[in-house]
Short mmCIF file of C-alpha atoms in Angstrom, two decimals:
data_model
loop_
_atom_site.label_atom_id
_atom_site.label_comp_id
_atom_site.label_asym_id
_atom_site.label_seq_id
_atom_site.Cartn_x
_atom_site.Cartn_y
_atom_site.Cartn_z
CA SER A 1 15.71 5.03 10.66
CA ASP A 2 12.36 4.62 8.55
CA SER A 3 14.03 3.16 5.47
CA GLY A 4 16.07 0.70 7.80
CA ASN A 5 12.36 -0.46 9.50
CA PHE A 6 10.98 -0.54 6.20
CA ASP A 7 13.56 -2.91 4.54
CA ALA A 8 13.61 -4.96 7.85
CA VAL A 9 9.92 -5.39 8.05
CA LEU A 10 9.84 -6.30 3.49
CA GLU A 11 12.79 -8.92 4.26
CA LEU A 12 11.18 -10.47 6.87
CA LEU A 13 7.61 -10.81 5.19
CA SER A 14 9.34 -12.04 1.85
CA LYS A 15 11.83 -14.51 3.58
CA ALA A 16 9.93 -15.66 6.23
CA SER A 17 6.75 -16.36 4.27
CA LYS A 18 5.64 -18.13 0.98
CA ARG A 19 4.74 -14.48 -0.22
CA THR A 20 6.57 -13.20 -3.23
CA LEU A 21 8.20 -9.89 -3.24
CA PRO A 22 5.54 -8.29 -5.36
CA GLU A 23 3.07 -9.08 -2.70
CA CYS A 24 5.14 -7.94 0.11
CA VAL A 25 5.58 -4.54 -1.36
CA MET A 26 1.54 -4.48 -2.08
CA MET A 27 0.90 -5.39 1.41
CA MET A 28 3.14 -2.70 2.68
CA ILE A 29 2.39 -0.02 0.24
CA PRO A 30 -0.86 -0.52 -1.32
CA GLU A 31 -2.67 1.69 -3.57
CA ALA A 32 -5.13 4.00 -2.55
CA TRP A 33 -8.45 1.34 -2.59
CA GLN A 34 -10.76 2.54 -0.45
CA ASP A 35 -12.80 4.63 -2.45
CA ASN A 36 -11.59 3.66 -6.01
CA LYS A 37 -14.37 2.67 -7.91
CA HIS A 38 -12.29 1.41 -10.96
CA LEU A 39 -10.45 -0.99 -8.64
CA SER A 40 -11.58 -4.61 -9.41
CA ASN A 41 -13.07 -6.49 -6.37
CA THR A 42 -10.25 -9.14 -6.56
CA LYS A 43 -7.66 -6.38 -5.92
CA ARG A 44 -10.04 -4.42 -3.31
CA ALA A 45 -10.44 -8.05 -1.25
CA PHE A 46 -6.64 -8.21 -1.33
CA TYR A 47 -6.11 -4.73 0.01
CA GLN A 48 -8.95 -5.07 2.88
CA TYR A 49 -7.78 -8.32 4.10
CA ASN A 50 -4.06 -7.40 4.24
CA SER A 51 -5.01 -3.94 5.90
CA CYS A 52 -6.06 -6.17 9.09
CA ILE A 53 -2.42 -7.47 9.00
CA MET A 54 -0.65 -4.35 8.80
CA GLU A 55 -1.10 -0.49 8.51
CA PRO A 56 0.07 1.00 4.98
CA TRP A 57 3.64 2.29 5.03
CA ASP A 58 2.71 6.00 3.93
CA GLY A 59 5.44 8.60 3.57
CA PRO A 60 6.95 10.30 0.19
CA ALA A 61 8.54 7.49 -1.02
CA MET A 62 9.71 5.62 -3.95
CA ILE A 63 11.05 2.15 -2.96
CA ALA A 64 13.39 -0.11 -5.14
CA PHE A 65 13.25 -3.64 -4.60
CA THR A 66 14.96 -7.04 -5.76
CA ASP A 67 15.55 -10.70 -4.90
CA GLY A 68 17.15 -11.82 -7.94
CA LYS A 69 14.04 -13.12 -9.32
CA TYR A 70 12.34 -9.37 -9.56
CA ILE A 71 13.59 -5.90 -9.50
CA GLY A 72 11.15 -3.33 -9.16
CA ALA A 73 10.09 0.03 -8.01
CA THR A 74 6.62 1.30 -6.31
CA LEU A 75 5.63 4.77 -5.33
CA ASP A 76 3.65 5.59 -2.26
CA ARG A 77 -0.10 6.46 -2.95
CA ASN A 78 0.43 9.99 -2.12
CA GLY A 79 2.87 10.46 -5.10
CA LEU A 80 4.70 13.38 -3.67
CA ARG A 81 8.13 11.61 -5.18
CA PRO A 82 8.91 11.80 -8.80
CA SER A 83 10.22 8.89 -10.27
CA ARG A 84 10.73 8.29 -14.08
CA TYR A 85 11.89 5.31 -15.66
CA TYR A 86 13.85 5.01 -19.69
CA VAL A 87 14.09 1.49 -21.22
CA THR A 88 16.86 1.50 -24.10
CA LYS A 89 17.03 -0.36 -27.23
CA ASP A 90 19.84 -2.74 -25.91
CA ASP A 91 17.18 -3.12 -23.05
CA VAL A 92 18.89 -1.28 -20.51
CA ILE A 93 16.82 0.05 -17.78
CA PHE A 94 17.19 3.68 -15.67
CA LEU A 95 15.10 4.31 -12.99
CA SER A 96 15.05 7.54 -10.79
CA SER A 97 13.81 10.19 -8.57
CA GLU A 98 15.64 12.84 -10.92
CA VAL A 99 15.52 13.65 -14.51
CA GLY A 100 18.93 13.67 -16.40
CA VAL A 101 20.68 11.36 -14.21
CA VAL A 102 22.37 10.00 -17.12
CA PRO A 103 22.99 13.26 -19.36
CA ASP A 104 24.68 11.87 -22.25
CA LEU A 105 21.88 9.27 -23.31
CA PRO A 106 20.93 9.92 -26.55
CA GLU A 107 17.37 9.95 -27.29
CA ALA A 108 17.38 7.69 -30.24
CA SER A 109 18.66 4.83 -28.45
CA ILE A 110 15.44 5.20 -25.83
CA ARG A 111 13.08 2.52 -26.73
CA PHE A 112 10.27 4.17 -24.18
CA LYS A 113 10.36 6.68 -21.18
CA SER A 114 7.31 7.26 -18.87
CA ARG A 115 6.92 7.82 -14.94
CA LEU A 116 5.86 5.82 -11.85
CA GLU A 117 2.40 6.75 -10.87
CA PRO A 118 1.27 7.07 -7.39
CA GLY A 119 0.55 3.81 -5.88
CA LYS A 120 1.61 2.01 -9.09
CA MET A 121 4.61 -0.58 -9.04
CA PHE A 122 7.30 -1.03 -12.24
CA LEU A 123 8.29 -4.39 -12.10
CA VAL A 124 10.83 -6.62 -14.15
CA ASP A 125 10.43 -10.43 -14.35
CA PHE A 126 13.95 -11.90 -14.78
CA GLU A 127 12.56 -15.40 -15.25
CA LYS A 128 10.12 -14.06 -18.02
CA GLY A 129 12.73 -11.60 -19.09
CA GLU A 130 10.26 -8.93 -19.59
CA ILE A 131 8.67 -5.71 -17.74
CA VAL A 132 5.33 -6.60 -16.00
CA SER A 133 2.48 -4.02 -16.27
CA ASP A 134 1.29 -3.01 -12.88
CA ASN A 135 -2.34 -4.36 -13.42
CA ILE A 136 -1.10 -7.48 -14.32
CA ILE A 137 0.98 -8.29 -11.39
CA LYS A 138 -1.71 -6.93 -9.00
CA GLU A 139 -4.24 -9.01 -10.41
CA GLU A 140 -1.89 -11.94 -10.28
CA VAL A 141 -1.16 -11.52 -6.70
CA ALA A 142 -4.53 -10.80 -5.65
CA GLY A 143 -6.07 -13.63 -7.45
CA SER A 144 -3.51 -15.84 -6.09
CA GLN A 145 -5.81 -16.56 -3.07
CA ASP A 146 -9.64 -16.16 -2.33
CA TYR A 147 -9.40 -13.03 -0.39
CA THR A 148 -13.00 -12.31 -0.60
CA LYS A 149 -14.41 -15.77 0.57
CA TRP A 150 -11.78 -15.30 3.40
CA LEU A 151 -13.44 -11.70 4.67
CA LYS A 152 -16.78 -12.98 4.16
CA ASP A 153 -15.97 -15.85 6.28
CA HIS A 154 -13.72 -14.16 8.89
CA LEU A 155 -13.88 -10.76 8.83
CA PHE A 156 -15.78 -9.35 11.86
CA THR A 157 -16.30 -5.42 12.45
CA VAL A 158 -17.32 -3.64 15.38
CA GLN A 159 -20.83 -3.28 14.14
CA ASP A 160 -20.72 -6.77 13.71
CA TRP A 161 -20.11 -7.17 17.44
CA VAL A 162 -22.38 -4.58 18.36
CA GLN A 163 -25.45 -6.41 16.62
CA ALA A 164 -24.22 -9.61 17.99
CA ALA A 165 -24.16 -8.68 21.25
CA LYS A 166 -27.49 -6.85 20.98
CA CYS A 167 -25.67 -3.57 22.89
CA ASN A 168 -27.62 -0.71 23.74
CA VAL A 169 -25.20 2.25 23.30
CA ALA A 170 -26.27 4.82 25.82
CA ALA A 171 -26.75 8.48 24.78
CA PHE A 172 -24.09 10.91 25.31
CA ASN A 173 -24.11 13.24 28.14
CA PHE A 174 -22.52 16.20 27.57
CA ASP A 175 -22.73 17.28 31.24
CA GLU A 176 -20.18 14.93 32.32
CA THR A 177 -18.01 15.88 29.46
CA ASN A 178 -15.59 18.17 31.58
CA ARG A 179 -15.63 15.99 34.48
CA LYS A 180 -14.44 12.78 32.38
CA LEU A 181 -12.14 14.76 30.45
CA ASN A 182 -10.23 16.03 33.53
CA MET A 183 -10.40 12.62 34.82
CA PHE A 184 -8.23 11.36 32.12
CA GLY A 185 -6.05 14.34 31.93
CA TYR A 186 -7.48 15.99 28.85
CA THR A 187 -7.49 19.75 28.41
CA VAL A 188 -9.08 21.90 25.83
CA GLU A 189 -5.71 22.54 24.39
CA THR A 190 -5.57 18.30 24.22
CA LEU A 191 -9.15 18.17 22.44
CA ASP A 192 -7.49 21.59 19.88
CA ILE A 193 -4.62 19.45 18.95
CA LEU A 194 -6.50 16.24 18.12
CA LEU A 195 -9.92 17.43 17.04
CA TYR A 196 -8.95 20.19 14.74
#
C-alpha cells in the first residue's frame, strides 16, 4: 500500500542516516516552496537540494510520526485532509482528522486548539518538553547544513550543460512529426491524453 511504502521509506531515511525524523518528513513531504515568496532562502535551499534526492510524496494525507524523541504530524501541501488538534490545560494533546473525536471534552479544560495547515508540521519535542512551532523546527533543520553552498557548488542543470557543451539545438521540423510519432508508437489519442 501507499501508506506502507511511505512508512518504509521514512523508517529507512531516519534509521539509516544521521537525519532527524523532522528532517526526513520535510524531505518526503515538503511544503509548497517553488513559488513561495515568503519562504526564507535557507528553507528554499533545503527544499531545492532535497528535491534532487527524491520527489515529494503528494496525496491527500495527514501523516503522524514518532521516534520516541519527537511526536508530530504534517499535512501535505495540497491540504485536502482536515487535521485539528487540541491541547488541554493538563498537557494532553489530541490530534485527529475529525472534529469531535472526544465529544465529552469540556471547553474549560482546553488551553488552545488549532488546525494543521497545508504543508505545515505539528511537533512535540519530548526532550525539551514543548510544542515546537513549524517555522522554528524547519529553520533549524534547514540551517543545519549549508545547502545554499552545496547547490551553488554542485547543482548542474540541463541549461548549464547546454551552455557548457555549446550545443546547437536544431529547429523542430513539423513536417516529420507524424512519421516520428508513429515510429515510436504514439497516436493522436495518446497525444490528447498527454497534452490535454
